[in-house]
Structure formats: C-alpha cells, structure tokens
Coordinates of C-alpha atoms and ligand atoms in Angstrom, one line a residue:
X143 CA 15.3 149.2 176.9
X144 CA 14.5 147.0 173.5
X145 CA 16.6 148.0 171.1
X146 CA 16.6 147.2 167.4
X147 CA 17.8 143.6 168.0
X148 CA 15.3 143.2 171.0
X149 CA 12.1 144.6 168.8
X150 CA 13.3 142.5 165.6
X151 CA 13.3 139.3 167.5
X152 CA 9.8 139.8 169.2
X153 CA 8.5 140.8 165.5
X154 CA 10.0 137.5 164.3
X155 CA 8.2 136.0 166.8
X156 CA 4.9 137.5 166.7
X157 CA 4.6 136.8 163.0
X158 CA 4.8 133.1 163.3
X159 CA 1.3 133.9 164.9
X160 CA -0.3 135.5 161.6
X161 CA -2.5 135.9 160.6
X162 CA -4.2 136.4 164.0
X163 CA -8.0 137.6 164.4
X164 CA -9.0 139.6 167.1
X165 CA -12.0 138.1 168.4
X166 CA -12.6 140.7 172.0
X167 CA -10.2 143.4 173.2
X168 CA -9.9 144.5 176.5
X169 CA -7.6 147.2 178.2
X170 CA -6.6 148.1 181.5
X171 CA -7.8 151.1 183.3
X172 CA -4.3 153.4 182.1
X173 CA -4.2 152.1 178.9
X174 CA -5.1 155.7 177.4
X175 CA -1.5 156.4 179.0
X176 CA -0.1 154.1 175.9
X177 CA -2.3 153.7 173.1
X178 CA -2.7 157.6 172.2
X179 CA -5.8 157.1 169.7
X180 CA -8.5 156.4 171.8
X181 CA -9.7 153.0 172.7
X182 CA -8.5 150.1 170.0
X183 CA -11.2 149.2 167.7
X184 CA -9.9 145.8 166.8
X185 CA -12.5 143.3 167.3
X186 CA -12.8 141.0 164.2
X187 CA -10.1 142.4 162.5
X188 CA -7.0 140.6 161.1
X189 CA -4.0 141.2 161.9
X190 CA -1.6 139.9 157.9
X191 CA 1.9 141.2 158.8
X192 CA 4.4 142.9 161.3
X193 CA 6.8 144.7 159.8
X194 CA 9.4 147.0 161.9
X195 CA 11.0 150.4 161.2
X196 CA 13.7 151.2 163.7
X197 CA 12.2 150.3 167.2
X198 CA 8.5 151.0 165.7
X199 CA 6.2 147.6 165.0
X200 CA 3.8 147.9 162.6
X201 CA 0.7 145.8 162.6
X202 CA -1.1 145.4 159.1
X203 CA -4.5 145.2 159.3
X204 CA -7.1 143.6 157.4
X205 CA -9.4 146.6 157.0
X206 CA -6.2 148.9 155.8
X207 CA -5.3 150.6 159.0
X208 CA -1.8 150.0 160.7
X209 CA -1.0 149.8 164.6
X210 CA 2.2 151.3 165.1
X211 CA 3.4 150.1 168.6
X212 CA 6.7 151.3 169.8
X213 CA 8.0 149.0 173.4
X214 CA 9.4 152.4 175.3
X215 CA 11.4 150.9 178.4
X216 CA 9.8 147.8 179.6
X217 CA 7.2 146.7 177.0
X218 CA 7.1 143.7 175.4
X219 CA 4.7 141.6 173.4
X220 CA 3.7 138.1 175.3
X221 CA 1.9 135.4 173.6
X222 CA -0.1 133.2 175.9
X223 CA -3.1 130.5 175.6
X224 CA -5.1 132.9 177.6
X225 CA -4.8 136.1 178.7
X226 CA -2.3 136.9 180.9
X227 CA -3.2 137.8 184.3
X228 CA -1.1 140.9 185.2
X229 CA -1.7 144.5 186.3
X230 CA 0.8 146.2 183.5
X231 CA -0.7 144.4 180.4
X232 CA -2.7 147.0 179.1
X233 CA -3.9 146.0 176.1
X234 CA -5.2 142.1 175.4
X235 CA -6.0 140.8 171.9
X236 CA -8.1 137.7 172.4
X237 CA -7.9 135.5 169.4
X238 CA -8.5 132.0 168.9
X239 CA -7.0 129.8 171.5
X240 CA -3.9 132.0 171.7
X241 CA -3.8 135.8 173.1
X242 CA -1.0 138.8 172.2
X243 CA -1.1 140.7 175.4
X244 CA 0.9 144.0 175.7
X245 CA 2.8 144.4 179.0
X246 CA 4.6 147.3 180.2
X247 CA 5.1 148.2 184.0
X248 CA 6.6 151.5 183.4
X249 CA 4.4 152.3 180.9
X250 CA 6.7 154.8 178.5
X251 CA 5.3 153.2 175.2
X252 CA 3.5 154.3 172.0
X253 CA 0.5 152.6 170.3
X254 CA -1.1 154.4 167.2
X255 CA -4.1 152.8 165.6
X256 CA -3.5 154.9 162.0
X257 CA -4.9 154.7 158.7
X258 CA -1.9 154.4 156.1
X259 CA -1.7 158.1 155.7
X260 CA -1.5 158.7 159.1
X261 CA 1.3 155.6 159.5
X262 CA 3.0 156.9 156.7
X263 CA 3.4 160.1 158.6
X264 CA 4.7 159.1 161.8
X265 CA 7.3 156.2 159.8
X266 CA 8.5 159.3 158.4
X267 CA 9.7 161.5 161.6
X268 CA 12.6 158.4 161.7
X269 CA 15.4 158.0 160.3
X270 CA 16.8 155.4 157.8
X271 CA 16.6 151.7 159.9
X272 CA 20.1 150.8 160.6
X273 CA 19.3 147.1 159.8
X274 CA 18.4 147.9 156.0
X275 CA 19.6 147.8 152.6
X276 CA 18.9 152.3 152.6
X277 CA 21.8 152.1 155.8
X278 CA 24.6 152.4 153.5
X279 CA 28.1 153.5 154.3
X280 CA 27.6 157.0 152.2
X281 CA 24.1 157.4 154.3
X282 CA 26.3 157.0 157.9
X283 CA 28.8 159.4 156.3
X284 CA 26.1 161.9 155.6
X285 CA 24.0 161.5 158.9
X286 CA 27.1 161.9 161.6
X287 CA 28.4 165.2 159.2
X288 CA 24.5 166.5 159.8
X289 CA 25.6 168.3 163.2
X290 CA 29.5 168.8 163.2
X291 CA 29.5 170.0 166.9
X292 CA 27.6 167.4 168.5
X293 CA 30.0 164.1 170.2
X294 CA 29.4 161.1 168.4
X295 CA 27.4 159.0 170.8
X296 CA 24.5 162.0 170.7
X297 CA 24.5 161.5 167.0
X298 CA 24.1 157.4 167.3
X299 CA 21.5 157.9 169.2
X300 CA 19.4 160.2 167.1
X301 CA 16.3 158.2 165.3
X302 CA 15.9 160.7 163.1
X303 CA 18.8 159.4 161.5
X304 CA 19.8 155.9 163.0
X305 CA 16.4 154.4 163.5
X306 CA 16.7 151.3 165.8
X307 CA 19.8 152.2 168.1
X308 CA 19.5 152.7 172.0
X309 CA 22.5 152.9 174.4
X310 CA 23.9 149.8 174.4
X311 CA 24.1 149.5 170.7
X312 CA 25.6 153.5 170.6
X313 CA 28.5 152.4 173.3
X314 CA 29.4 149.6 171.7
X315 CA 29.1 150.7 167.7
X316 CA 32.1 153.6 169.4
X317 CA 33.9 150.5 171.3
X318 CA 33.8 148.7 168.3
X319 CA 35.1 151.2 165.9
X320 CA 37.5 152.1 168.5
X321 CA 36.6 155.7 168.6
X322 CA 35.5 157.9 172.0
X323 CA 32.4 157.9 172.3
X324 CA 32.7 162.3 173.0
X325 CA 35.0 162.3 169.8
X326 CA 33.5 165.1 168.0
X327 CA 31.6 164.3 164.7
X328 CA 33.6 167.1 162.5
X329 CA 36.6 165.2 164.1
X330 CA 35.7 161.9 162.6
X331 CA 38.3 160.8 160.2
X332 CA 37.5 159.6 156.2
X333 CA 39.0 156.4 157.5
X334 CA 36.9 156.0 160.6
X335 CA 33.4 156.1 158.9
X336 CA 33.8 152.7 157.3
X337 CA 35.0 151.2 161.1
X338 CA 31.3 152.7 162.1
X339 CA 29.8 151.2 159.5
X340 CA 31.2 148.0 160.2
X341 CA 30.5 148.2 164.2
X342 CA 27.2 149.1 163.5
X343 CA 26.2 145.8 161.1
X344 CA 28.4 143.6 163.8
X345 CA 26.6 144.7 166.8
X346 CA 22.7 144.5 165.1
X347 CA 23.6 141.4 163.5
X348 CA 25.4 139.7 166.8
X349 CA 22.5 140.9 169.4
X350 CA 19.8 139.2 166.4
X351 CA 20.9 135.6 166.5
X352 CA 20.6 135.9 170.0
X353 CA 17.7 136.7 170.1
X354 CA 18.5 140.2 171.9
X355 CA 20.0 141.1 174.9
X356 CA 18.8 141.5 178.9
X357 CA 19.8 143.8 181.3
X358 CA 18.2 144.1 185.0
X359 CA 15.0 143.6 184.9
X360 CA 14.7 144.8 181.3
X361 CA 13.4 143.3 178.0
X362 CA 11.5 140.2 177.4
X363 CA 10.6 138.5 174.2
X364 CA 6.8 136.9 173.8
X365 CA 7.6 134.2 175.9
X366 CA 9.3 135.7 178.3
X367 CA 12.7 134.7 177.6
X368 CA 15.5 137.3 178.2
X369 CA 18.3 137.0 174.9
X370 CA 21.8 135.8 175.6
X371 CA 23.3 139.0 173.8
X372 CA 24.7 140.4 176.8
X373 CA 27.4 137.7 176.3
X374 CA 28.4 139.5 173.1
X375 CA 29.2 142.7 174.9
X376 CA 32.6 143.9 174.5
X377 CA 32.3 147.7 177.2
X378 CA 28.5 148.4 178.0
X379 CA 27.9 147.2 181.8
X380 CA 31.1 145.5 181.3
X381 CA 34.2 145.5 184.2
X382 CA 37.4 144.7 182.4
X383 CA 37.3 145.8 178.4
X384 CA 36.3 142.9 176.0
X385 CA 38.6 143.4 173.2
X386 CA 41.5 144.3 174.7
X387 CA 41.0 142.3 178.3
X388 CA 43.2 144.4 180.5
X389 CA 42.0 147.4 180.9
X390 CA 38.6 148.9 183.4
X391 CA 35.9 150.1 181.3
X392 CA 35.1 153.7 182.4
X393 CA 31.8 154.8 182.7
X394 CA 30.7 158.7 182.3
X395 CA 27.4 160.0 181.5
X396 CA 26.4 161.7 178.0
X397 CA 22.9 163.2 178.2
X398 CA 22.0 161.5 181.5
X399 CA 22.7 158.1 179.6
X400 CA 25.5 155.5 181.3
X401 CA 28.5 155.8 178.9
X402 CA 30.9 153.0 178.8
X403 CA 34.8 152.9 177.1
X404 CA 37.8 151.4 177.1
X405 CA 40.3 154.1 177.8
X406 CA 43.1 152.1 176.2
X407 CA 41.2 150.9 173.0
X408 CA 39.0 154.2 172.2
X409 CA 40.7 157.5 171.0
Ligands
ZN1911 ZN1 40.3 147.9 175.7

C-alpha cells in the first residue's frame, strides 16, 4: 500500500508536469467505484499545483476547485504519451502530448472533485502530516497519550493523528525506537517519545530519497518504477533483524495487519 514516502514521491513527480490542461476525460465503466462525486468535470481545466496531506493528493485547479485523490492499495498515478491501454485505469486526463492516467486494479481508492470548502473539510478529518514542520515532538507526545489503553502500533496507524503512516512505516517507527510494537501507550516512557520522534523522521526521510518502497506486486510511481526502499528496512518482511543481525524477526498480527519485531531489540 503507498505510504507517505510512496505518495510524496509520485506528487514530486507529477508536478514536474504542471501546469497540465485537461483537454478530454474519459473513465472506465467502475470508475463511480473511485471517484465518489459523480463524473469529473475536468475538461479545459488547469491543473497549477499538487500538494499532499498525509496519503491525500490534492490537485489545484484553475477554476478554484481541488481533486483530492487518495491511492488506497494499488493505485498509482502514470504519466504516459498516450493514454494507457489498461482495464484498471479508471480515470484518463488527456492533455497535450502527455496523459495522467489513474490506475488501480483493486480499486480501494478515493477521488473527490471539491470546491475549497468542501476540500477543506475532508483535509480536516486527518491528522497532523507526519512529514511537516506541525509534527513536533510535543504533538507525538500528545497524540500517543490520546488513548492510554490502545498498543502502540494501533495508535501509529491512526490518520487522525499521524497522517501519512501505513504498516510498514508503523513496524519500523516501533523497531526503530526499539519499543514492542503491543507496548501499551500509557506505558510509554518520557524518555521513549523522543526515540519515536526520531524513528518516525528516519524512516519518512530514508523511504523519500528512494523514491519509496515496493512490496509484491504493490506500489508504482508514474513511470512505473517500484522504489529501492525496501533495502532500508530494518524488521517489516524481513528474516533475520536489521539492526541487531542475529536474531528472526517475529511476525504476529495487530488488527488483521502483519506485525514484525525483533524479539531481542524491542521491549
Ligand atoms: Zn534485533
């Protein structure tokens, strides 16, 4: 599933596009299944910017209104000379001599086409982005002490408070900052907040200059590349720990999601 790193570096990419006029759209038969505000009146419109808040894109628009695409599982953004000939891309932005083509064969993401009222909204129901200036050590200390009784790695997870993580970047902000990842949060020690803080910037900003990071058949950036992240990985879908390199990585499930830790590193 993209995950911060994975939707910042298909932003990044995108925007070297911009601006980009829409000159026809066209959709696939299931596209209502994804874009939830009825069919995308884009034609001749321009899109100026992307901008990103946790895993959400936001498209500025010439004419004031914002589409707010969120990848789900397996989207991704591809830019091609012409439009991509594939049964999951569901929605295709023609523009001159280049098209953005949204592709998602399982089909579990979001598109809003909002006014900024409506944008604003919907930006709101998340969190603070863990990749921004307002993710500050006292706002991490405040967010995990939000529900005392819930294990750490529920509370990683949660966009309402740390907009942009997914499971990889939850198991390995815990690996990193050496705590178990069903530690309570009421249990988390004064001491142990900064170590979070600090796992969280080092795996964002180490899955970001490489341009995200792949698992099977997962996430692709716009020209189909997979990232070499999963090189940086130090317990998530790893055998033998990372940091400590002797010990087997367990793997339990937390809410149905694969949980990965180093029994010896993480207490
Ligand atoms: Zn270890």
């Amino acid at each position: 599933m993209p995950e911060l790193p994975e939707v910042e570096t298909i932003r990044k990419q995108l925007r070297t596009h911009l601006p980009f006029k829409v000159r026809k759209v066209r959709t696939s038969k299931v596209y209502e299944s994804i874009v939830h505000t009825g069919r995308p009146q884009l034609k001749d419109v321009s899109i100026e910017e992307i901008t990103r808040k946790g895993k959400m894109l936001i498209f500025h628009l010439d004419d004031k209104r914002y589409l707010l695409s969120h990848l789900g599982m397996t989207g991704t953004w591809r830019v091609t000379d012409s439009p991509l000939k594939d049964k999951h891309n569901h929605l295709i932005l023609e523009g001159e001599g280049k098209t953005l083509n949204y592709v998602d064969y399982r089909r579990f993401g979001h598109m809003y086409l909002f006014n900024k009222e409506q944008a604003q909204k919907k930006l709101n129901e998340l969190g603070v982005d863990i990749a921004s200036k307002e993710f500050t050590l006292s706002y991490l200390k405040e967010a995990i002490k939000r529900f005392p009784n819930r294990v750490l790695k529920v509370t990683l997870l949660d966009q309402k408070l740390f907009a942009g993580t997914g499971n990889y970047i939850a198991n390995e902000i815990c690996a990193l900052s050496k705590i178990h990842p069903l530690r309570k949060c009421s249990d988390i020690k004064a001491s142990e907040f900064k170590k979070i803080f600090e796992a969280t910037h080092k795996v964002i900003t180490g899955a970001i200059k490489s341009n995200g990071v792949t698992f099977q058949g997962g996430y692709q950036d716009t020209t189909g590349d997979k990232g070499q992240g999963v090189m940086n990985l130090v317990v998530f879908y790893q055998k033998t720990c990372q940091m400590c390199k002797k010990t087997n990585v367990e793997k339990i499930f937390v809410g149905q999601r694969g949980t990965y830790f180093c029994p010896r590193c993480q207490k």
